[in-house]
PDB file of C-alpha atoms in Angstrom:
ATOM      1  CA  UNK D   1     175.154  33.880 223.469  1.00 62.00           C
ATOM      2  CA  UNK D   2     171.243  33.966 223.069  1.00 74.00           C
ATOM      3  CA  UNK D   3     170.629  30.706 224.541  1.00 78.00           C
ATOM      4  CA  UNK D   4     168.846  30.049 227.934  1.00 81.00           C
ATOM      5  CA  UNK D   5     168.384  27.167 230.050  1.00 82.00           C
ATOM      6  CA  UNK D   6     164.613  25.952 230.059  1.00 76.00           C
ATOM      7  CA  UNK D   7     164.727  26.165 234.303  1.00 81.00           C
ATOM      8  CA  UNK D   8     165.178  30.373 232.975  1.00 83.00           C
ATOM      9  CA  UNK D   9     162.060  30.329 230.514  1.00 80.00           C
ATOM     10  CA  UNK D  10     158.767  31.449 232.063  1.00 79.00           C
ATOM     11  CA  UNK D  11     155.832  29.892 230.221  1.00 74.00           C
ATOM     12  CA  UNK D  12     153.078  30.991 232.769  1.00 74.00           C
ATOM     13  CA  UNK D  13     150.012  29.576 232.918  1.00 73.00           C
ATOM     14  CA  UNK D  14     148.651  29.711 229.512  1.00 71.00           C
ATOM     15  CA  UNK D  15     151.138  26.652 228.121  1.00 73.00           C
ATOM     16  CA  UNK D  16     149.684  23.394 227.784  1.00 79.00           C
ATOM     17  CA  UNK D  17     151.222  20.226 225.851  1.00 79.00           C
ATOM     18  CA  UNK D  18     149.615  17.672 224.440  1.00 86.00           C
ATOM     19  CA  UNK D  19     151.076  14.098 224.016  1.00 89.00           C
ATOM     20  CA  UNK D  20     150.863  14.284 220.340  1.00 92.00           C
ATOM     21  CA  UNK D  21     152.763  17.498 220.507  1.00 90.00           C
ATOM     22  CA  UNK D  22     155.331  16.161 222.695  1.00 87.00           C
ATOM     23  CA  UNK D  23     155.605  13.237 220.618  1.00 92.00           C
ATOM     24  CA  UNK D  24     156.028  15.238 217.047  1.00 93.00           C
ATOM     25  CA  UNK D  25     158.621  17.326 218.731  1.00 90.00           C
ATOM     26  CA  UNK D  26     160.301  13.953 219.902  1.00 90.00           C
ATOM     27  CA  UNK D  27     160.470  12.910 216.205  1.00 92.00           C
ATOM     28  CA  UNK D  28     161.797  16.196 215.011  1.00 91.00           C
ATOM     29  CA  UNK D  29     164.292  16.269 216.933  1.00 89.00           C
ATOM     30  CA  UNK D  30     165.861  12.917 216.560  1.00 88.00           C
ATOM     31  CA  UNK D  31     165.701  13.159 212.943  1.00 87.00           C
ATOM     32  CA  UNK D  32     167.790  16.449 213.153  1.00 85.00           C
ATOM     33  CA  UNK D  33     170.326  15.759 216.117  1.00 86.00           C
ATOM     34  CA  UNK D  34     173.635  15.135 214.872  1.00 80.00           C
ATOM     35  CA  UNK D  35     176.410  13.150 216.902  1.00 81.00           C
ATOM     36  CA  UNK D  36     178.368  16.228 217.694  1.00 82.00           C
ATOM     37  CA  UNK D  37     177.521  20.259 217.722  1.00 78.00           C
ATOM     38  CA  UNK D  38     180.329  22.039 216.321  1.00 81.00           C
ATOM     39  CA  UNK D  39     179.075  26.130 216.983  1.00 80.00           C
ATOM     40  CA  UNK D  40     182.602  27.224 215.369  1.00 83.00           C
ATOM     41  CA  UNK D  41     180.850  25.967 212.100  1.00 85.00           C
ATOM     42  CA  UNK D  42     178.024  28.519 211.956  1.00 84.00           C
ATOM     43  CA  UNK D  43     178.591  32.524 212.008  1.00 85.00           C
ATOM     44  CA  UNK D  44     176.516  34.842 213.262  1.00 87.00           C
ATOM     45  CA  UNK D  45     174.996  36.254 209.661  1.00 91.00           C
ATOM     46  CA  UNK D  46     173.022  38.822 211.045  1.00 92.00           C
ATOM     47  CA  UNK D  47     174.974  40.276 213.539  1.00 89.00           C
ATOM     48  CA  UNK D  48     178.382  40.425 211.402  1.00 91.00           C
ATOM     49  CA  UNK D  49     176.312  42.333 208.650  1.00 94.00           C
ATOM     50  CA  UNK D  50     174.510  44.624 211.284  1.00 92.00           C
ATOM     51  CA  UNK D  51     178.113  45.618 212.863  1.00 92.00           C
ATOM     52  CA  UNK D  52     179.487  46.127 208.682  1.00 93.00           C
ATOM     53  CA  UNK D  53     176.669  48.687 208.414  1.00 91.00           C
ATOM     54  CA  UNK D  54     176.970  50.412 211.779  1.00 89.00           C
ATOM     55  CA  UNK D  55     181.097  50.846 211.017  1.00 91.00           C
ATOM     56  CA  UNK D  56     180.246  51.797 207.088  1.00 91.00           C
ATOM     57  CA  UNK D  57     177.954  54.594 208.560  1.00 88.00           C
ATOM     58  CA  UNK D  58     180.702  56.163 211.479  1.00 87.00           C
ATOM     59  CA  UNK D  59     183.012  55.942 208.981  1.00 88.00           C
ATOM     60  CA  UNK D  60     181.116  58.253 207.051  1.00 86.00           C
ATOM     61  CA  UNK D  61     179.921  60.167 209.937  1.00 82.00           C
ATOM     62  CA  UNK D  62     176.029  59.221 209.751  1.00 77.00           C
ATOM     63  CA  UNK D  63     175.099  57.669 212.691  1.00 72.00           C
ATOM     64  CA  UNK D  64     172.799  60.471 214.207  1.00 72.00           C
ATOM     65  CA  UNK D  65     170.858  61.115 211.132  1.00 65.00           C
ATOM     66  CA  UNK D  66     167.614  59.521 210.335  1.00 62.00           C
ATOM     67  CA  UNK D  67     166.420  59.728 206.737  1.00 63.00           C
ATOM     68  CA  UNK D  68     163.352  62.396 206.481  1.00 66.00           C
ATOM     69  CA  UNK D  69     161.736  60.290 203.623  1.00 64.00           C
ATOM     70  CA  UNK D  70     162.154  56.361 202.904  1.00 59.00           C
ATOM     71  CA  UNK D  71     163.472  55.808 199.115  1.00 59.00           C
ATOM     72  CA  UNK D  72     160.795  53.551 198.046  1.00 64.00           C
ATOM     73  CA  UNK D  73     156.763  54.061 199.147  1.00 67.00           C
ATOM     74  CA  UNK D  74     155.719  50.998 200.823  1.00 69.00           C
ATOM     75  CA  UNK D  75     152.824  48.995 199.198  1.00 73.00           C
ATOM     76  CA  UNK D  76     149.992  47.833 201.891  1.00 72.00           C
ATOM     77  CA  UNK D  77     150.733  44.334 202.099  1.00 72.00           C
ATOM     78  CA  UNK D  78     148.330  41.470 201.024  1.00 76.00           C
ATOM     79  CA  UNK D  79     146.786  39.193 203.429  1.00 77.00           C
ATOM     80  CA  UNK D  80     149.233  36.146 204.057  1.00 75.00           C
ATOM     81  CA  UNK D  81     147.593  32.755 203.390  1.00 78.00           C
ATOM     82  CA  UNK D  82     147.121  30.619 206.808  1.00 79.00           C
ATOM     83  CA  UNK D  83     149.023  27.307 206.418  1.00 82.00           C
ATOM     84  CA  UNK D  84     148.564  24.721 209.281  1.00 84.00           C
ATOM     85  CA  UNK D  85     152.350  24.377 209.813  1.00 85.00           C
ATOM     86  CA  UNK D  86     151.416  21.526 213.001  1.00 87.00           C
ATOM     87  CA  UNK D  87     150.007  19.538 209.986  1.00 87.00           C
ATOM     88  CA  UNK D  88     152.997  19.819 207.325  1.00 87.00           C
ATOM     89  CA  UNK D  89     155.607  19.285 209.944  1.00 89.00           C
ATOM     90  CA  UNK D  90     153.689  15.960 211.046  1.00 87.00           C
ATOM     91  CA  UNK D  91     153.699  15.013 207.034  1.00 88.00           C
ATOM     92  CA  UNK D  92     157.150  15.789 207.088  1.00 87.00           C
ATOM     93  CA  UNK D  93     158.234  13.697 210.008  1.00 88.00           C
ATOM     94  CA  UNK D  94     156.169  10.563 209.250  1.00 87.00           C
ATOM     95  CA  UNK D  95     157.503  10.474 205.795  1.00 86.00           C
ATOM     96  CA  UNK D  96     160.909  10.891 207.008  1.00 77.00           C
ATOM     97  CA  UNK D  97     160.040   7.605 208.945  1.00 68.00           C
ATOM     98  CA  UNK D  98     162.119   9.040 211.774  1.00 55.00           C
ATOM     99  CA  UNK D  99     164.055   6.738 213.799  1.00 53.00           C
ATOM    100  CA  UNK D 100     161.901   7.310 217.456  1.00 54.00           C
ATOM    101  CA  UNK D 101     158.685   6.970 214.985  1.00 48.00           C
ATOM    102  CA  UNK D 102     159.918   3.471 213.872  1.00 49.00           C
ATOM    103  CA  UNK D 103     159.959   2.418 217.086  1.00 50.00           C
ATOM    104  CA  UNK D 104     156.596   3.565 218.401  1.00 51.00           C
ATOM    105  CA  UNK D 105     155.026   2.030 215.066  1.00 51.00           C
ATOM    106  CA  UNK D 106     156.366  -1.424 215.764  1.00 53.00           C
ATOM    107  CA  UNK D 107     155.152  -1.578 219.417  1.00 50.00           C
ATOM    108  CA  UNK D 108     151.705  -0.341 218.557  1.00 49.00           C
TER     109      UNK D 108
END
């Protein structure tokens, strides 16, 4: 119910793809495309355990109160480490030896 065609997304000006870009995304996706979509398979995780909480709490008649104090003081949290994710997901493709990169590799 979240999905939108791409004529609906508005990039603006700032968006600019490269042919290598293009090309990994190319790769990525024919390794992961299946022959048929089934959406009955997959459930909605977040939203089914969002709605069990909201019910849970009218049930036991707390949904205008807001806790005055969080159980558990919150730790400042460390820096996260900077992976280049463009670089592991081009590892991951070529040694996948996906089935568009085959192709370009022989005409090359």
């Amino acid at each position: 119910d979240e999905v939108r065609s791409f004529d609906d997304i508005e990039f603006g000006d700032a968006v600019e793809l490269k042919k290598a870009e293009l090309e990994l995304a190319g790769q990525l996706i024919d390794q992961l495309t299946a022959k048929e979509f089934r959406p009955e398979k997959y459930e909605d995780d977040y939203r089914r355990d969002l709605m069990k909480l909201i019910h849970k709490k009218a049930r036991a008649g707390e949904l205008n109160s807001v806790p005055e104090k969080t159980s558990k003081k919150r730790k400042p949290q460390k820096t996260a480490q900077v992976i280049d994710l463009s670089a592991l997901l081009r590892e991951s493709v070529e040694s996948k030896g996906g089935r568009r990169g085959a192709k370009h590799r022989k005409s090359a």
